[in-house]
Each structure stands twice: as structure tokens, then as C-alpha cells.
XYZ file of C-alpha atoms in Angstrom:
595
model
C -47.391 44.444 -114.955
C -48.301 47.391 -113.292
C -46.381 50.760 -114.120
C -44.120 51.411 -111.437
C -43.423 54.850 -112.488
C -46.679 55.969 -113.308
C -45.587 57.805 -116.332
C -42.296 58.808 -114.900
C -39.550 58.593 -117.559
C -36.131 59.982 -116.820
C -35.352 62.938 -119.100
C -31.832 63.790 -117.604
C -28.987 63.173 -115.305
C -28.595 64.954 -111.910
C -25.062 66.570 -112.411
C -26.033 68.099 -116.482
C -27.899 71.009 -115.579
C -26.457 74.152 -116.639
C -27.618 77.625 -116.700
C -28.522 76.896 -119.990
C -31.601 74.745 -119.274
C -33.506 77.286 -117.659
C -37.089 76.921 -118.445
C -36.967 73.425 -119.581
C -39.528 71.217 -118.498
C -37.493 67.998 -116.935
C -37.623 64.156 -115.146
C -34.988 63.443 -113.023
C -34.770 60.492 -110.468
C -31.633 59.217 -108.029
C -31.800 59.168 -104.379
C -32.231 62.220 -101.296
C -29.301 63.090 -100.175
C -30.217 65.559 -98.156
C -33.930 67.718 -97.183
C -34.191 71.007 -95.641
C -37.392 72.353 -94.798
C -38.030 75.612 -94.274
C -41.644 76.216 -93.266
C -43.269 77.316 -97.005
C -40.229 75.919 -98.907
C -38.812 72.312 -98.975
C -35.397 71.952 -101.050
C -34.250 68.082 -101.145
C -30.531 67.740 -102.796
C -31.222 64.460 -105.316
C -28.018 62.523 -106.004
C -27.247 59.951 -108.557
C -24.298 59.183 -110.121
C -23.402 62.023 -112.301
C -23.738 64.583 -109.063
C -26.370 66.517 -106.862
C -29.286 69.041 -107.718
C -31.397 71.283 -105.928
C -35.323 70.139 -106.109
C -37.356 73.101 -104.759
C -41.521 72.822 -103.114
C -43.208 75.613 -102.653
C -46.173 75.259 -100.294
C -47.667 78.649 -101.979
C -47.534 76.757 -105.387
C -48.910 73.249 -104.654
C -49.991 72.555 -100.673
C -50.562 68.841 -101.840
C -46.743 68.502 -103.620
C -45.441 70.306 -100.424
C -46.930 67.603 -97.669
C -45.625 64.840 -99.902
C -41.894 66.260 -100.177
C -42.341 66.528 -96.320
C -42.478 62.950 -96.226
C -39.022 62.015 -97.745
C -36.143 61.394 -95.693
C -32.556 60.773 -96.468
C -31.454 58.046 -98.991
C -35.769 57.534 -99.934
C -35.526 57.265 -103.917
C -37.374 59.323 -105.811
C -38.681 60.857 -109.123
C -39.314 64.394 -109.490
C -40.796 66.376 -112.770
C -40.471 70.019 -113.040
C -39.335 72.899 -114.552
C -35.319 73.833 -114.119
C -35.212 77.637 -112.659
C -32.264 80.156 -112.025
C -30.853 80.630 -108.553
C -30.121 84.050 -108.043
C -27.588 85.954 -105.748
C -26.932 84.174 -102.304
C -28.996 81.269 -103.683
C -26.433 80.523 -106.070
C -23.970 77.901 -104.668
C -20.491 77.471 -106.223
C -19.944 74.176 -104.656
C -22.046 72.507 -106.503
C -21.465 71.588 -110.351
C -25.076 72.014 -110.316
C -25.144 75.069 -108.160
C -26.424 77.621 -110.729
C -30.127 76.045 -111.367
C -32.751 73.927 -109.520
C -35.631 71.889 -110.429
C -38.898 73.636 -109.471
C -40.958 70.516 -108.520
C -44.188 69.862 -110.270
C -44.844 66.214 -108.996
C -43.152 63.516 -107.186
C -43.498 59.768 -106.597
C -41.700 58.043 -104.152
C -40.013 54.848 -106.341
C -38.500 53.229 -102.288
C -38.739 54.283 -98.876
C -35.351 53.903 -96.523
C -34.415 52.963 -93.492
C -32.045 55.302 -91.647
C -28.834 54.538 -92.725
C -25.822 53.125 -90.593
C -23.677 56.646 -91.606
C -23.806 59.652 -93.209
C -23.500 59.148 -97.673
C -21.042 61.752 -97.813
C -17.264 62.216 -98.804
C -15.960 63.826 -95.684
C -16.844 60.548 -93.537
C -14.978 59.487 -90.151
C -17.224 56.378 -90.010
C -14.547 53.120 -89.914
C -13.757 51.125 -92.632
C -15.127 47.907 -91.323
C -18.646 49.140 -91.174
C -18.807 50.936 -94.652
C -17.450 47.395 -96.138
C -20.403 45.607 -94.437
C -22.636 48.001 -96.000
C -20.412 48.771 -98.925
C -23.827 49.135 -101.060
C -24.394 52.405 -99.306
C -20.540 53.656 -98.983
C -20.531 53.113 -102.702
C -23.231 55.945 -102.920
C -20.581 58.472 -101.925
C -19.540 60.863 -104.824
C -15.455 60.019 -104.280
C -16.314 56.482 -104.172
C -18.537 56.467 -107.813
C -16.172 58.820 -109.308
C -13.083 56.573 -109.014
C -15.554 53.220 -110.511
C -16.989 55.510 -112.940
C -12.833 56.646 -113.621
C -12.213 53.020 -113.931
C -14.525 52.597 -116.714
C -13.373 55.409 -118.680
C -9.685 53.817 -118.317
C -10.765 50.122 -119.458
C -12.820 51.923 -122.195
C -9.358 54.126 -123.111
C -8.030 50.951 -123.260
C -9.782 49.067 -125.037
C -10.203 51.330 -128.191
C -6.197 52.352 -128.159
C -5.211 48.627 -128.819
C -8.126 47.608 -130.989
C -6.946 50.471 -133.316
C -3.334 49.178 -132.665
C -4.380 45.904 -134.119
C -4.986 43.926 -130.444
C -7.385 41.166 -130.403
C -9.584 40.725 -127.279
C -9.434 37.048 -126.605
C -10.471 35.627 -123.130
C -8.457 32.849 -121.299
C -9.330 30.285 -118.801
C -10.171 30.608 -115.080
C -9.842 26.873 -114.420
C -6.346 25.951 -115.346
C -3.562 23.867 -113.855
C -1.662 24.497 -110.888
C 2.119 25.834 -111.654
C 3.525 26.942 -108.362
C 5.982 29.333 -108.618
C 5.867 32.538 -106.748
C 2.720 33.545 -104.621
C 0.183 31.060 -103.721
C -2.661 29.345 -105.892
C -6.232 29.682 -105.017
C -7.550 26.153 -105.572
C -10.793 24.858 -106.904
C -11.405 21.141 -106.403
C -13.226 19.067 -109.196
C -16.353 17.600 -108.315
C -15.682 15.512 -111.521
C -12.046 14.544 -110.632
C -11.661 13.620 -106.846
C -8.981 14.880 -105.713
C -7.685 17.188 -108.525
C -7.708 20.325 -107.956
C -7.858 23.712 -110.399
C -5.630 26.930 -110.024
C -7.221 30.157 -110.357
C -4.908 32.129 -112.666
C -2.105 34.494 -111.004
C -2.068 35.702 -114.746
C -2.760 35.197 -117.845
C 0.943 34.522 -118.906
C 1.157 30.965 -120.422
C -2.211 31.414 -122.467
C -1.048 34.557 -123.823
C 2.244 32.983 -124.713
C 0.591 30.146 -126.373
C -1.889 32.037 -127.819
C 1.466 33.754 -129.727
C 2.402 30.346 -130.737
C -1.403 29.990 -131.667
C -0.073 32.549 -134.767
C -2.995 35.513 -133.032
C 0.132 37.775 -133.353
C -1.568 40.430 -131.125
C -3.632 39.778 -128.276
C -5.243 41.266 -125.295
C -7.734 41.119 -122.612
C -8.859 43.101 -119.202
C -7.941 40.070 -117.313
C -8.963 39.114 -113.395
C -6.083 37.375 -111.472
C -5.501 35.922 -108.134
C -3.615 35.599 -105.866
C -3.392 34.416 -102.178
C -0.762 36.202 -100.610
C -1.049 38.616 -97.711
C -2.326 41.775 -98.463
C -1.596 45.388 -98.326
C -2.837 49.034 -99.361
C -1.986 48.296 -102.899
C -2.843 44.733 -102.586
C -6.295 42.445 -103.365
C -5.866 38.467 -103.598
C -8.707 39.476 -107.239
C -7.271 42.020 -109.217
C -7.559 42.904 -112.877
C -4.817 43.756 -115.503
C -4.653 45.632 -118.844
C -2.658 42.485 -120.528
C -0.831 42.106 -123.550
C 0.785 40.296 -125.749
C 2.816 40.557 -129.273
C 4.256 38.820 -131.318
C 7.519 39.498 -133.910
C 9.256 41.619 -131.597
C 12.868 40.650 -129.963
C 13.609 44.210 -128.666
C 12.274 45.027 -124.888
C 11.686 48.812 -127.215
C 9.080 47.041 -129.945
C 7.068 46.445 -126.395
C 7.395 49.639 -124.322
C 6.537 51.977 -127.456
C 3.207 50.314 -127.887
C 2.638 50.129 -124.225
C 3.342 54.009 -123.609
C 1.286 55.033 -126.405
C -1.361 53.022 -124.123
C -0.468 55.225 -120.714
C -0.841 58.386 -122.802
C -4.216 57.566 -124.207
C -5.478 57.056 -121.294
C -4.125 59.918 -119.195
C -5.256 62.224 -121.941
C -8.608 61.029 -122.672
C -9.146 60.030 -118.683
C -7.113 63.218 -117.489
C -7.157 65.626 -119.902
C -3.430 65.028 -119.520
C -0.854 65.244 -122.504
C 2.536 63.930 -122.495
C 4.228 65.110 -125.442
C 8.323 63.565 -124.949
C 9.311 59.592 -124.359
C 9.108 58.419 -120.891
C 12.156 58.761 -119.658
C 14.620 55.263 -119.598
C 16.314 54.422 -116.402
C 18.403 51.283 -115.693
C 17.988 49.187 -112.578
C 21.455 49.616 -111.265
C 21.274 53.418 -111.370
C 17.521 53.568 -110.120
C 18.438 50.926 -107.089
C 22.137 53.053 -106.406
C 20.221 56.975 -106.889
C 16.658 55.760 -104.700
C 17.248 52.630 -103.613
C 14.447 51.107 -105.538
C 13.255 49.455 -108.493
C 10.029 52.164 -108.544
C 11.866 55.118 -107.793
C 9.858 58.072 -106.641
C 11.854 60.730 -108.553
C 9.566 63.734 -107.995
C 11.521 64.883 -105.310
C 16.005 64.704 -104.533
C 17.500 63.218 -101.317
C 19.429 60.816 -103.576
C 21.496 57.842 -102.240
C 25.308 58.452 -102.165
C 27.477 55.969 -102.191
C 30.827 56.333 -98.730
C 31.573 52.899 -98.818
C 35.259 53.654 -100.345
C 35.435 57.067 -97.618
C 34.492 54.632 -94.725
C 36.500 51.329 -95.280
C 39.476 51.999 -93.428
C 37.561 54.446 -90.991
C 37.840 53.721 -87.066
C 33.950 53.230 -86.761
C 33.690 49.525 -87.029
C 29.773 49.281 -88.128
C 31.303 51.587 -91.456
C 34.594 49.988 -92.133
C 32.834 46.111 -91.394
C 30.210 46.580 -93.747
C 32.645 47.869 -95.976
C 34.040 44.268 -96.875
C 31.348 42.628 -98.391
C 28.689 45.133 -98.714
C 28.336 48.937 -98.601
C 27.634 52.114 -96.764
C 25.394 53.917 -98.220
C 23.489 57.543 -97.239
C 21.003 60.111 -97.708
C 21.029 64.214 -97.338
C 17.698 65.847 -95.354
C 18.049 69.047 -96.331
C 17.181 71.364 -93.492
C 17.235 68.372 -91.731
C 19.447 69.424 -88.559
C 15.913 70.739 -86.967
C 14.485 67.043 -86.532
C 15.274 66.002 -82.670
C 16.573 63.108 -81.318
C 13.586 61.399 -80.916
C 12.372 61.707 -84.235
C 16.059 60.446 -85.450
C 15.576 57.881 -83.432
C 12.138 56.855 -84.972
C 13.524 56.806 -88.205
C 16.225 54.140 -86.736
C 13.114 52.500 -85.822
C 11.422 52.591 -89.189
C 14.535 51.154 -91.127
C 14.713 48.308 -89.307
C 11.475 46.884 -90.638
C 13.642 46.509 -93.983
C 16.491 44.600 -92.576
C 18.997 47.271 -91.238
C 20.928 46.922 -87.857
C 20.375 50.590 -86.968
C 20.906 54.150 -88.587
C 23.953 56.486 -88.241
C 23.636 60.133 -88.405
C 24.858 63.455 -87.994
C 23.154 66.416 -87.448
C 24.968 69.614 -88.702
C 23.810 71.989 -86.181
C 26.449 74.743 -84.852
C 27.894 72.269 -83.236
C 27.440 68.825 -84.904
C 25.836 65.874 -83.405
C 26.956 62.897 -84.417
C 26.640 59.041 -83.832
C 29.755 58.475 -85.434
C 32.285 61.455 -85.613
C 34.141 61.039 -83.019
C 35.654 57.608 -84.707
C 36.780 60.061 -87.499
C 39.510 61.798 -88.643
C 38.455 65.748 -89.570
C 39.786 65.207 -93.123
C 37.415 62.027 -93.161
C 34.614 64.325 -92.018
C 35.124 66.108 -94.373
C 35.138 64.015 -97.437
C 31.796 62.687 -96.136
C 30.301 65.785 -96.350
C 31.465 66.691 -99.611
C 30.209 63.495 -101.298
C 26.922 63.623 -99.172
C 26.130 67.476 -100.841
C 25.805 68.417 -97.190
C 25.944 72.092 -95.695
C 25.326 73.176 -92.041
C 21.150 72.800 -91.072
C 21.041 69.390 -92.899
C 21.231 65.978 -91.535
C 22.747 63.049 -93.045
C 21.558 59.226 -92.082
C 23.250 56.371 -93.011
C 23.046 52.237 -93.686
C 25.596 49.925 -93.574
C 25.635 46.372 -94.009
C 27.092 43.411 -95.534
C 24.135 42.776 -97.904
C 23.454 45.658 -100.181
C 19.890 44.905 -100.873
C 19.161 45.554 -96.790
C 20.938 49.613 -97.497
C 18.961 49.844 -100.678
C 15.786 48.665 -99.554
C 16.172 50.734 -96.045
C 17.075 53.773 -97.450
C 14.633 53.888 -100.567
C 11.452 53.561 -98.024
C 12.732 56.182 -95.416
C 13.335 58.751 -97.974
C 10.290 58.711 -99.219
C 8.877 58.881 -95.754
C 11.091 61.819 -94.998
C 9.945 63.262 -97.901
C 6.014 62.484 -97.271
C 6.570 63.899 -93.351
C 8.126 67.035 -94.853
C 5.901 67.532 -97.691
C 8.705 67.446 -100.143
C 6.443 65.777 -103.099
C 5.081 67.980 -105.817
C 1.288 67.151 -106.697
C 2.437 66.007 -110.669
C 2.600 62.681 -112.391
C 6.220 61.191 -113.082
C 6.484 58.159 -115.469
C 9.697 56.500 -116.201
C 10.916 53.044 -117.458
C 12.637 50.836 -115.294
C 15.178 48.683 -117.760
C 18.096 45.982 -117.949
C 16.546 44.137 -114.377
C 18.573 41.037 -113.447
C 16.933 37.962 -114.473
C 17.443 36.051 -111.652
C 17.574 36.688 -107.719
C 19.497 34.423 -104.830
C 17.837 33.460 -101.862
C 20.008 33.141 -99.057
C 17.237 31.419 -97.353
C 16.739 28.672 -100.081
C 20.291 28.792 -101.066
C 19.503 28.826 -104.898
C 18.005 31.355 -107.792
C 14.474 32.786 -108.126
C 13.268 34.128 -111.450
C 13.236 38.011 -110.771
C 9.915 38.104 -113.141
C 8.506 35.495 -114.291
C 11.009 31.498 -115.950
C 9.385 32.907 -119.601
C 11.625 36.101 -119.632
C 14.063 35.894 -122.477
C 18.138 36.790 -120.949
C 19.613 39.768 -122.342
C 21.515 37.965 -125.674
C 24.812 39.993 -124.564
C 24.286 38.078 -120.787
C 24.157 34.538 -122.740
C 27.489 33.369 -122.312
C 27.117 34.313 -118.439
C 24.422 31.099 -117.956
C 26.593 28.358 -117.538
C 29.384 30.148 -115.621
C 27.923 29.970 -111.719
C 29.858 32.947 -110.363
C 28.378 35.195 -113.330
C 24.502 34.001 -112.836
C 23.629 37.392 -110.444
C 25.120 39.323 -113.242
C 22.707 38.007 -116.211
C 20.218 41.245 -117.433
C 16.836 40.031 -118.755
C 14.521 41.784 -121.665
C 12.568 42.709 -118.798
C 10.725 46.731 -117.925
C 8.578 48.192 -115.688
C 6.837 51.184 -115.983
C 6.554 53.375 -112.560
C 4.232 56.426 -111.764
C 4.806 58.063 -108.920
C 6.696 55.759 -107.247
C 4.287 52.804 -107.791
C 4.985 49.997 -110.439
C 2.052 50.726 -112.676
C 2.623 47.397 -115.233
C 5.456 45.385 -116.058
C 6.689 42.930 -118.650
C 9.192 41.404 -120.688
C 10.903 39.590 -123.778
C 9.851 36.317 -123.749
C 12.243 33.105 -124.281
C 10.857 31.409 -127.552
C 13.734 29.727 -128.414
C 13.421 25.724 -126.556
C 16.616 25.151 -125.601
C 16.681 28.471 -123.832
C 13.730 27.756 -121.703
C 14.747 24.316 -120.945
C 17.880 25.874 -119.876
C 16.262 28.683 -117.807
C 14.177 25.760 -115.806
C 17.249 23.901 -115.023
C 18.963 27.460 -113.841
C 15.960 27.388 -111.317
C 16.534 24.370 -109.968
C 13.483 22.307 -111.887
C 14.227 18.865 -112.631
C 13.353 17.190 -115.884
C 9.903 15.485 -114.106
C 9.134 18.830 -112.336
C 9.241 20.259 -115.890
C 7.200 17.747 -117.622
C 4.700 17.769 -114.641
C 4.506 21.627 -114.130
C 4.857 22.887 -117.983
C 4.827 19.841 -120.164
C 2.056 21.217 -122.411
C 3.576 24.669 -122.612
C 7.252 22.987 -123.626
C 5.778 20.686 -126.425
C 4.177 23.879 -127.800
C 7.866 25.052 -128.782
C 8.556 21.732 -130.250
C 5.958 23.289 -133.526
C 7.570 27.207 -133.620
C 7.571 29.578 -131.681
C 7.163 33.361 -133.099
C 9.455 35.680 -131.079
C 7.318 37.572 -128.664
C 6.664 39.774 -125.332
C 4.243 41.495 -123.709
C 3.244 43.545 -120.680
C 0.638 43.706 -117.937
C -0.898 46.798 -116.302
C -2.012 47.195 -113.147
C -5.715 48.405 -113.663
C -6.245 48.917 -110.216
C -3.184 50.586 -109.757
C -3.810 52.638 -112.811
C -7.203 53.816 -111.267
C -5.620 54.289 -107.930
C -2.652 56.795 -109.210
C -4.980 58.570 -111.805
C -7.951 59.029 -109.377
C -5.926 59.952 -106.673
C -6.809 57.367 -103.839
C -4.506 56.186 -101.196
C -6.307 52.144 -100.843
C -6.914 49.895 -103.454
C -10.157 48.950 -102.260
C -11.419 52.553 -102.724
C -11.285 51.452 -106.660
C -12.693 48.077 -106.145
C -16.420 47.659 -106.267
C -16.637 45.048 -103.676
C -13.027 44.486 -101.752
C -11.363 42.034 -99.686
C -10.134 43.243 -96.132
C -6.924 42.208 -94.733
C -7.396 38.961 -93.953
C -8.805 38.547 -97.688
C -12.504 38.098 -96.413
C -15.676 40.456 -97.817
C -17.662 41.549 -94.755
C -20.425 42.500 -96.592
C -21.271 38.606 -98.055
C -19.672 37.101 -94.829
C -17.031 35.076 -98.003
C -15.267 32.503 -97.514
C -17.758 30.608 -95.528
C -18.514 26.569 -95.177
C -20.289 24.954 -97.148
C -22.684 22.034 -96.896
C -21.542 18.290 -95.938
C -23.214 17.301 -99.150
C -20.907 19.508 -101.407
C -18.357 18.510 -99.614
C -18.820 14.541 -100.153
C -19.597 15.578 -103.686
C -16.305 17.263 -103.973
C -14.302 14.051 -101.694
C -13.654 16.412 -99.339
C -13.019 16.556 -95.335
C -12.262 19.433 -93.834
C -9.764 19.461 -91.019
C -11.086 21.780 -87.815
C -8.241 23.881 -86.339
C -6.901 22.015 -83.308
């Protein structure tokens, strides 16, 4: 085979040149990002992934050289020797990592010519979304974009070599498993093998790694890819991947989260350069739901919840004293707030009713106040509202009511946080906290019964065990379970599991499962209790998520190699498509055509 770099061997990376290396003689290949040609001198910025450098022709120097750097364009890939030179005075270019030296060229071979491309490889890009996914091959030559995969790496890599040294075992689990609805959608595979059966992709690894603990592996681990088909969302893919774990010997939600944030501050320091020095600060559900209004509080920044409902429930403003009865008036504090106008009140009105409120009360503490509701109230009322809402004149205060107090909670956690993203309110650091003591089970109004807040395999808080066969008491059961939040995003979550049989079975019935729905959905998971079951828990991380928080993108497909769009297609392959009638009648398969 012939050479294709006719002697060309790479001796460095783009982005390591320092004012050190003057005078070395040096290969370097990537791609040109960008020429400039200035009559005697061409300089031709050469990117790969480590960064740019300056490669300079001089037509005094080598005439030949010179007509053949006049020939590259934009994005050509090429090889360049040559000897790495100072730049001197305004030469010198403090933008660039690189900015100090450039390569004074000695020879050149163009390795690929290029079309022009469909936009501009650069970070600063206005180009829409949908076009750099079709060619994501070429918006994945931007320097933000290979930073955050290159980020990614280091964070698996973090990973990795914390819980090998803790004692983890990396043990890989099966794509093709059963179907066990519960929760988001499967993504099916049917069986060529099998017509008519069908495979689940996993949502998660969780029943391996459970069984793999009743296995006797006693630690376990694995960068695992899940899916899920469920509608999607800036922080959503239907393939994702997870730092999971798994443990077993441990009955305390703490023998978990003290291995786990050991994990998130290896990898901040060694991807970050970040050190966290204290604990990660513990905060129950209850108070983070009744201070933000959410189970991932944001807590960089104040305009806390407060709670009127026992100011307002024999007020004379209806919407208050109503809600009252069976639910709860709840509000927030804008400090400075009184300066928003009407119309902008009324868009946040707007906002909250995308999370199930009715509408939004305020009053604006101006000179004169203006208020939605005041006039229904007594001045010693006022009053007492303003004293519990911390509020002084300039600030506004908006309120929820209604019946259900998840509909106040979930309204008011999302429009402070926009508040607080309009008015720039959120410091640029990282806040990590533990979410703790989550209920274990949810009611659905809509399905009339209980939903397992995590997962059927988290273990009840033992003090909350009496509470499972009184019906009145099931909303008030805590489970083992703990999320860890950054920033106001859930970053991983996990739980005590149930290893105890009776429990389990008892936890399936609390859901509604019958004893065939059992058998058919987990038979092979019960029996495994039947021959001991160590106790155990574990935790998943987000990786995504991680890379997203750490790297400081705002989309999750910015840290995805090759992404999904909203409706969970790839533009770039043209996935899902059809497939051919043969593989079809292989499969057993007809398709049904819409209409």
C-alpha cells in the first residue's frame, strides 16, 4: 500500500505549543480553519481537536511552498512540517491558547480536499439547529462542541478509576431483555427467532444490578446506555447513558450517598479543578418542596415559598379562603419587584398556568399598592401578609392557591426560577445538595390508585412500616430513597432497595399488581429472593447531565455525539426509517399505514 503521508508522521498536537518550543523542528496535521493571504505571506489557522495554530508561508522563503498553501481552502486537511517561531509584538494574539508561537512551514501535503461547507466551523454560529444535525459531522468540528465530548471522556474516565479503587466491578448487562412496563415507554425489538415476541430495550439497568447483588458481586458498576421512549425535552434523549451502581451490605440510604459523593468530587476536581472540602448538604423533601417548591431545588439564589394559607382562610377573597380547605395558599417575594408592569405580571399569570394553576394573585408595593386582591382585606390582614411574605415597599408578592398542593408547589418552584433567570439573580457557582426522606408512593387522581415515586424495588423507610396496610396513611410512607441536585437539575438518584420477599410482594400488591401480573412481569426477579437476598442499594448518575452542568451547556444534545431531535429522529442518518418487506416477513410483521 502506497504511503499516504509520504513520510509525514505527526510529531504534536495543535493546541501544545508554548513559547517554550521555539526552534523545534515539528509535524502537525488537523484541518484549515481558516487562510489569510497576504500577498508574500500566507498564514492558515490548522485546527484539530486540542485547539488552533498559526502555520506561516513565506513566498521570499520557498515560492514553490507558497503557491501550494495558496491552494487550500477552508476545512481541506492537511499536514504541515516546520519549524515553531516566536510571534512578536502585535503578532502576538492572546486569544489563542496557541497565540504566542507559529509553525514556520517547511512543506505541506494536502491529506483531503473539501467542498465548501454548509456553515461556518466556528463557536459563535447563528446557523439553525436542524441543519448542523444533518451535517452534525462538521458541527462536531466546532471547538465548544469537542470540548464538551472530550469533557465527557475525562468524566467517564474520573469515573471509572474512583470506583475501581473503591472496590466496583465493571460488569455489563443485557440490551435484549424482557418487557416490564412500568413508567415511560419500552422501545421494542421483535425476534426474528420468536414470532411475535418482542424484546425491551433497557430503561435501566435496575433488575440486573439487583440480581447481580443476589449474584453475591457485592459491588458492581457499569457506564450504562438506557432508553426510553417518552417525549423529549432540553434535558431529555430517548438513548442516554448513566454512571450506575450498585452495593451490597448496606441498609442505610448514608452507606450509599457517602460513596456516591466521594464519586461527584472526584470528578469535579480532576474534570474541574474543583474541590469540595465539607458534606453536601442534606435536605428533606418536605422542606425542599415547602422552601422552592421542588424536589431539585435551585438554592443559589432566595425568593423562598411562604406558606398564608392559615392568614387567608377566613379572608373575604374567595380564590384564598376556598383553596384554603383542602389545599393551600402559598407565595413568593420579588424583591425590587414593584418595577415589573402589568403586562409582564400578567405573563407570569400566563406562565404558571402551564403547571396547573387557575391564575396568579399579586400585589405590587408601589407608593400606592396595586393589588389583585386587597381590597377583599382587612388592613390588619394586609398586614400579616406582608410580614410573613418578608415584604417591604418596591417588592412584589405573587401568589397560588388551590385545592391540590402539588399544582402551588409545582407553579411556584418554575416561576421563581424564571424570575430569577429574567432578573439575573443566579450566581455563576455550583450548588450540590441531597434530596432525602421522598415519599415512596404517589396518587394519581387520574388512575385513582398509587404510583411508585422511584422505582417498586425501593425499600420503605422501616419507621413508615406499620403505615402499609393502613389506606389513609399510604401518602405518608418515606422510602430509603435520595437524589442528588446541582444547580437545580437532578444530577443521579437512587435508593435502598427492598430485599426482604415479603416486602416486595407486598409493595406489588400496594401498586395494584395482581398475583399473575407479578409472575408474568417479575417472576424471575421474585424467585431470585426465594435463595437470599444480601441487603443492598445503589444509585444512577446522569452522565449526560453530569457533562451538561460541568461543561456548561444549556441542550443535552450539545453533549451527545450524534442526538435525537424532538420528535426522537437523527436527521443526519434519516433513523427510524422502513425497512424491507423481506425483514419484515422474516420478523412476522405487517405494518399498519396511518389512515
Amino acid at each position: 500500500m502506497a504511503d499516504l503521508l509520504n513520510g509525514f508522521v505527526r510529531s504534536d498536537m495543535c493546541g501544545d505549543f508554548t513559547a517554550k518550543d521555539e526552534g523545534r523542528q515539528v509535524t502537525v496535521m488537523g484541518f484549515a480553519a481558516k487562510t489569510r493571504n497576504l500577498g508574500n505571506l500566507i498564514f492558515i489557522d490548522l485546527r484539530d481537536r486540542t485547539g488552533l495554530l498559526q502555520i506561516a508561508f513565506d513566498q521570499s522563503k520557498n515560492a514553490g511552498l507558497f503557491d501550494k498553501a495558496a491552494s487550500v481552502k477552508s476545512e481541506y486537511v492537511i499536514a504541515v512540517k516546520g519549524v515553531v517561531q516566536l510571534r512578536t509584538g502585535k503578532n502576538v494574539n492572546a486569544s489563542m491558547k496557541t497565540g504566542e508561537v507559529e509553525i514556520l512551514a517547511s512543506e505541506i501535503k494536502i491529506l483531503s480536499q473539501a467542498e465548501t461547507p454548509p456553515f461556518f466551523i466556528v463557536d459563535d454560529i447563528s446557523t439553525n439547529e436542524a441543519l448542523r444535525l444533518k451535517y452534525r459531522y462538521l458541527d462536531l468540528r466546532r471547538p465548544c462542541l469537542q470540548n464538551l465530548i472530550v469533557l465527557r471522556d475525562k468524566i467517564t474516565r474520573a469515573a471509572r478509576g474512583y470506583l475501581s479503587e473503591n472496590g466496583f466491578l465493571d460488569i455489563e448487562t443485557p440490551f435484549l431483555g424482557k418487557s416490564t412496563p412500568e413508567g415511560a415507554r419500552d422501545y421494542l425489538v421483535p425476534s426474528r427467532i420468536h414470532n411475535g415476541a418482542f424484546y425491551a430495550l433497557p430503561q435501566s439497568p435496575q433488575l440486573y444490578k439487583q440480581l447481580l447483588m443476589i449474584a453475591g458481586f457485592d459491588r458492581y458498576y457499569q457506564i450504562a446506555r438506557c432508553f426510553r421512549d417518552e417525549d423529549l425535552r432540553a434535558n431529555r434523549q430517548p438513548e442516554f447513558t448513566q454512571i450506575d451502581l450498585e452495593m451490597s451490605f448496606v441498609e442505610k440510604d448514608e452507606d450509599v450517598m457517602q460513596v456516591a459523593e466521594g464519586l461527584i468530587k472526584r470528578i469535579f476536581a480532576e474534570c474541574k479543578g474543583i474541590e469540595f472540602n465539607e458534606p453536601f448538604r442534606r435536605m428533606t423533601w418536605k422542606e425542599a418542596m415547602e422552601r422552592f417548591g421542588s424536589d431539585k431545588p435551585d438554592t443559589r439564589f432566595g425568593m423562598e415559598l411562604k406558606d398564608i394559607t392559615d392568614l387567608v382562610k377566613d379572608c373575604g377573597f374567595g380564590v384564598f379562603a376556598s383553596a384554603a380547605v383542602k389545599g393551600s395558599v402559598r407565595g413568593i417575594t420579588v424583591k425590587g419587584g414593584a418595577a415589573f408592569t402589568r403586562k409582564e405580571i400578567d405573563s407570569f399569570a400566563d406562565f404558571v398556568k402551564d403547571y396547573g394553576a387557575k391564575g396568579l394573585a399579586y400585589a405590587s408595593l408601589k407608593e400606592q399598592a396595586v393589588s389583585s386582591f386587597f381590597k377583599f382585606m382587612s388592613e390588619e390582614e394586609i398586614n400579616s401578609i406582608r410580614e410573613r411574605m418578608g415584604a417591604e415597599q418596591g417588592d412584589l408578592m405573587l401568589f397560588v392557591a388551590d385545592a391540590k398542593n402539588k399544582v402551588v408547589f409545582d407553579s411556584l418552584g418554575a416561576l421563581r426560577c424564571h424570575i430569577a433567570k429574567k432578573q439575573n439573580l443566579i450566581p455563576d457557582v455550583y450548588d450540590i445538595l441531597w434530596v432525602t426522606d421522598f415519599p415512596l408512593l404517589e396518587y394519581s387522581d387520574e388512575d385513582g390508585r398509587y404510583y411508585a415515586m422511584h422505582h417498586p424495588f425501593t425499600m420503605p423507610n422501616p419507621d413508615d412500616l406499620a403505615y402499609v396496610d393502613l389506606p389513609e396513611k399510604l401518602g405518608e410512607i418515606r422510602a430509603l430513597a435520595y437524589d442528588l441536585v446541582i444547580n437545580g437539575q437532578e444530577a443521579g438518584g437512587g435508593s435502598i432497595r427492598i430485599h426482604d420477599r415479603d416486602i416486595q410482594k407486598k409493595m406489588f400488591t400496594l401498586l395494584g399488581m395482581s398475583e399473575e401480573v407479578i409472575k408474568e412481569r417479575f417472576g424471575f426477579f421474585v424467585d431470585a429472593f426465594n435463595y437470599g437476598a444480601p441487603p443492598h442499594g445503589g444509585l444512577a448518575f446522569g452522565l449526560d447531565r453530569l457533562v451538561m452542568l460541568l461543561g456548561g451547556a444549556d441542550n443535552i444534545k450539545d453533549v451527545i455525539a450524534f442526538p435525537k431531535v424532538q420528535n426522537a429522529s437523527c436527521l443526519m442518518t434519516g433513523a427510524p426509517d422502513g425497512v424491507d418487506a423481506v425483514q419484515l416477513e422474516e420478523l412476522g410483521i405487517s405494518v399498519k399505514k396511518d389512515g
